[in-house]
PDB file of C-alpha atoms in Angstrom:
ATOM      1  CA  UNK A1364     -18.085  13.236  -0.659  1.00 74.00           C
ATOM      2  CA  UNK A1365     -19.037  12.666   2.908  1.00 81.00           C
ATOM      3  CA  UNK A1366     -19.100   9.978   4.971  1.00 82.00           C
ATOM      4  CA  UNK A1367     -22.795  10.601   4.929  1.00 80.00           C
ATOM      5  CA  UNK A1368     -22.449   9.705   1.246  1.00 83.00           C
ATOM      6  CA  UNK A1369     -20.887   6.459   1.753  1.00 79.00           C
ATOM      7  CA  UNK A1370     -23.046   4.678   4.063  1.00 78.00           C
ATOM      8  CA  UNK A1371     -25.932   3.002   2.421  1.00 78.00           C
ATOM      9  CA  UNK A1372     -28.876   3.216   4.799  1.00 77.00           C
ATOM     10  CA  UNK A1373     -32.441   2.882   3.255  1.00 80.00           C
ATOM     11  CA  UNK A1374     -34.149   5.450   5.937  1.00 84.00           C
ATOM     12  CA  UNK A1375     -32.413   8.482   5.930  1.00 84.00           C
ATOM     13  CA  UNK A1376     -32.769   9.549   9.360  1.00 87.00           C
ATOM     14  CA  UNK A1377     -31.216   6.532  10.761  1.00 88.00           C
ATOM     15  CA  UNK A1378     -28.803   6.728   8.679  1.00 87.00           C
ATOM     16  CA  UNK A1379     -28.006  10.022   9.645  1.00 89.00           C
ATOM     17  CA  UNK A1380     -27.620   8.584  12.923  1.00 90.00           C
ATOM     18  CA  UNK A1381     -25.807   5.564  12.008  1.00 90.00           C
ATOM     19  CA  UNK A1382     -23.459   8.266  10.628  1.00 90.00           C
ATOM     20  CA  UNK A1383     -23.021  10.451  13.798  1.00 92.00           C
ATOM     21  CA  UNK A1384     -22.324   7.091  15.521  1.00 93.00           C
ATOM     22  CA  UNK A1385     -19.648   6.069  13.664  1.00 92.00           C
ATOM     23  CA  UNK A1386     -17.734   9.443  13.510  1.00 92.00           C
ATOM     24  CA  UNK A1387     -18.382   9.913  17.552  1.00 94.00           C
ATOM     25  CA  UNK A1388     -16.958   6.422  18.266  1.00 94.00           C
ATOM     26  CA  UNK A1389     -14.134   7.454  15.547  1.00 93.00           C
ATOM     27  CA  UNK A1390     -15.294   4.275  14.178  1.00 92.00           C
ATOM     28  CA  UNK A1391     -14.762   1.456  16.526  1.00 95.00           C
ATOM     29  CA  UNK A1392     -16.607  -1.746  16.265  1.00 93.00           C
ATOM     30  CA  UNK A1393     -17.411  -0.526  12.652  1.00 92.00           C
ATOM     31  CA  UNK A1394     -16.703  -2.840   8.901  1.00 91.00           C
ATOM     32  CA  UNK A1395     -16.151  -0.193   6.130  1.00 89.00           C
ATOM     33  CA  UNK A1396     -15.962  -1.980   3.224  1.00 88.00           C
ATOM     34  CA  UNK A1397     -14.432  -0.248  -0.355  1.00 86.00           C
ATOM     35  CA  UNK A1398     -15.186  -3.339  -2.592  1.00 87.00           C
ATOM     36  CA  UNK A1399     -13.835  -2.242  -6.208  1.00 86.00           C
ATOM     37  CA  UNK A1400     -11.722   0.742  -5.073  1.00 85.00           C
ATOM     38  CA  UNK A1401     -10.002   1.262  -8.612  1.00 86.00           C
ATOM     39  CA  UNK A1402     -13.130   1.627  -9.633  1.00 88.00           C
ATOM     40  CA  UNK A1403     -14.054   4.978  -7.406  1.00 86.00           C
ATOM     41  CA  UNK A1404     -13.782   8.276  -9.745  1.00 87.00           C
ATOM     42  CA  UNK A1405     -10.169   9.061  -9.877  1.00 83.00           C
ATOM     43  CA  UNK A1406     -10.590  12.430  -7.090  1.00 84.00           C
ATOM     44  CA  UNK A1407     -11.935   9.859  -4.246  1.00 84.00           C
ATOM     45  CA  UNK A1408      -8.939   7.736  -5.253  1.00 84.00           C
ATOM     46  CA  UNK A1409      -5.915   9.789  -5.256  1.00 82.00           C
ATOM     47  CA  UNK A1410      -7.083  13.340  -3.426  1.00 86.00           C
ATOM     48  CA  UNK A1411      -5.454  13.377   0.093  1.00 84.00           C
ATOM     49  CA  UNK A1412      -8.683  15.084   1.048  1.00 88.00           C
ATOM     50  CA  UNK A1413     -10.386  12.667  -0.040  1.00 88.00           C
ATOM     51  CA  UNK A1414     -13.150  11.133   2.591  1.00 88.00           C
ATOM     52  CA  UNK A1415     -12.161   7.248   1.391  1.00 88.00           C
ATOM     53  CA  UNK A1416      -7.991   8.309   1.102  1.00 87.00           C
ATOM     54  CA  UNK A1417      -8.490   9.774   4.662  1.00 89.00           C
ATOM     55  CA  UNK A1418     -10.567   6.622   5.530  1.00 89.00           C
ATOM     56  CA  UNK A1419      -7.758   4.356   4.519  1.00 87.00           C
ATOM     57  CA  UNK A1420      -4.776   6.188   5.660  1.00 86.00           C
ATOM     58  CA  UNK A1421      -6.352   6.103   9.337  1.00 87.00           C
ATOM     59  CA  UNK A1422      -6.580  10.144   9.499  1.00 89.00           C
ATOM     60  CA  UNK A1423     -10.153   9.623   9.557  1.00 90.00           C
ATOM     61  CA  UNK A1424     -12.099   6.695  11.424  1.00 92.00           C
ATOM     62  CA  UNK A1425      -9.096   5.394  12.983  1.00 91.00           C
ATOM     63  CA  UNK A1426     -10.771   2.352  15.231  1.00 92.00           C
ATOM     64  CA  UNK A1427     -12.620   1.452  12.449  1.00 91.00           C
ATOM     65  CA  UNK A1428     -11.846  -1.830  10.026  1.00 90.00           C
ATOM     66  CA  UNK A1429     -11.417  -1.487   7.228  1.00 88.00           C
ATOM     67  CA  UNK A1430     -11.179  -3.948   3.828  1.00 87.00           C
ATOM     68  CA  UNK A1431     -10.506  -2.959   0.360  1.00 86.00           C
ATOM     69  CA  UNK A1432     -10.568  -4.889  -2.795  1.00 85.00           C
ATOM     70  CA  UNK A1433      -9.331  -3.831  -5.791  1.00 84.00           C
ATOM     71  CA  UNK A1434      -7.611  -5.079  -8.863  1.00 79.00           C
ATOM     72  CA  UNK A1435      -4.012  -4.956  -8.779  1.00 75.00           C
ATOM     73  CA  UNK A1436      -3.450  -1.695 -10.613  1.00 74.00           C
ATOM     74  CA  UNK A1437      -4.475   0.346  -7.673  1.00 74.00           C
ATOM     75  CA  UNK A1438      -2.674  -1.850  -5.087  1.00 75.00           C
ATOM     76  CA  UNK A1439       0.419   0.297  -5.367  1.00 75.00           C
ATOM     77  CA  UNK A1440      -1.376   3.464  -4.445  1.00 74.00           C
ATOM     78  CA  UNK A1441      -3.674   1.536  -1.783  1.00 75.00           C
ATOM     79  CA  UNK A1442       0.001   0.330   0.242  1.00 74.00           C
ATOM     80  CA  UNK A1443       1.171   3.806  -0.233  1.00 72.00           C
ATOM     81  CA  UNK A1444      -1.468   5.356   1.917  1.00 66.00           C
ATOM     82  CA  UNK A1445      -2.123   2.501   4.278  1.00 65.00           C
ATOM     83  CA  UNK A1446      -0.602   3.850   7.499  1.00 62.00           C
ATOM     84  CA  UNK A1447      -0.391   1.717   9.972  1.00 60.00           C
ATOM     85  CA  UNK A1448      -4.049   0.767   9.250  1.00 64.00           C
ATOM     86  CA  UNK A1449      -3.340  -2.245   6.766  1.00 65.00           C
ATOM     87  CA  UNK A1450      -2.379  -5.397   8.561  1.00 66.00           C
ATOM     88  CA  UNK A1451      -2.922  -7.728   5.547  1.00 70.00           C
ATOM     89  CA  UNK A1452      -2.584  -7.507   1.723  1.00 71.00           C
ATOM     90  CA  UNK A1453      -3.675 -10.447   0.097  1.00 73.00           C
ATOM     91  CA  UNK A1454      -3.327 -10.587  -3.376  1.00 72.00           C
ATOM     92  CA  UNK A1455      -5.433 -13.320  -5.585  1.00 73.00           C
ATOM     93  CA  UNK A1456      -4.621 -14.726  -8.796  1.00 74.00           C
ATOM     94  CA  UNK A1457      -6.812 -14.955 -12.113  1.00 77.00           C
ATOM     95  CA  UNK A1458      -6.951 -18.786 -13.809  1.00 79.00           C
ATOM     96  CA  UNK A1459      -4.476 -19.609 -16.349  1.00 85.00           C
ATOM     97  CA  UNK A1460      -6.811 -21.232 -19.364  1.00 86.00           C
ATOM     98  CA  UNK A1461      -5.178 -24.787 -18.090  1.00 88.00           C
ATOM     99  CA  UNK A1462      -5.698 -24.302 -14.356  1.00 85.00           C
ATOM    100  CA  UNK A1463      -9.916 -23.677 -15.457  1.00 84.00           C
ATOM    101  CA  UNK A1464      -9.852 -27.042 -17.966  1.00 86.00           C
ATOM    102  CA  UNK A1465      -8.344 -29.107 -14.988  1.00 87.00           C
ATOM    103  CA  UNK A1466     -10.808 -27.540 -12.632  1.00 83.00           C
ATOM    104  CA  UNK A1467     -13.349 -28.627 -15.066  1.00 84.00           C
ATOM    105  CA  UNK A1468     -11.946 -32.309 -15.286  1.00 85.00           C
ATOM    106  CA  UNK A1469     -11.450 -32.895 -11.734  1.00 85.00           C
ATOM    107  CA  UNK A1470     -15.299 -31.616 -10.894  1.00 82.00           C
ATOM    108  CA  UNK A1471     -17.149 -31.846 -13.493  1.00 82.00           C
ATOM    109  CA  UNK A1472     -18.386 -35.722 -13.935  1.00 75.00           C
ATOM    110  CA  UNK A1473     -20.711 -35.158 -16.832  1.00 71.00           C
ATOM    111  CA  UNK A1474     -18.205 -34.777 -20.035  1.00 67.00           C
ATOM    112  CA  UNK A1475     -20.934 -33.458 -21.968  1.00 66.00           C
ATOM    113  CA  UNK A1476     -20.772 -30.440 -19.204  1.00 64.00           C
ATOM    114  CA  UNK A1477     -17.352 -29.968 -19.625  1.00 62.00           C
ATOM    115  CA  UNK A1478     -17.423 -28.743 -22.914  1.00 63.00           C
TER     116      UNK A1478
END
């Protein structure tokens, strides 16, 4: 994969530019987003030549942001390559069945709704 590959861009050609852009500016003032990383096929995941590894490690694109979201099975391997690139890692909990039922009684005023 390219990085031609992972922009989404409807027209081609500007996308094409877009692209040149982004790699000439080595990605300053750019958002890449990988939302559901451990869900990438395994070779963009874990190959060090790997356009989104190089992405995230800040060989490639190294001005640009970047923000990753992934379940927590991948986190290990996400740290591991960060660099110096990753200034946060947030890590959000799932509901407990209790902590959804006294969600639902605290905001849900209807009990027929609650159920």
């Amino acid at each position: 994969k390219t990085l031609y590959d992972l922009i989404y861009y409807q027209d081609s050609k500007k996308r094409t530019l877009v692209v040149e852009e982004i790699d000439q500016l080595n990605g300053k003032e750019t958002l890449l987003l990988f939302e559901g990383y451990d869900e990438l096929p395994a070779q963009l995941q874990r190959d060090e030549d790997s356009i989104v590894v190089q992405i995230i490690s800040g060989k490639r694109l190294p001005e640009a942001t970047v923000l990753v979201t992934s379940r927590h099975s991948a986190s290990g391997f996400i740290l591991k390559h960060k660099g110096k690139r990753i200034s946060q890692h947030i890590e959000i909990l799932g509901f407990t069945k209790e902590n959804i039922q006294t969600y639902i009684n605290e905001n849900v005023k209807d009990s027929e709704e609650r159920q």
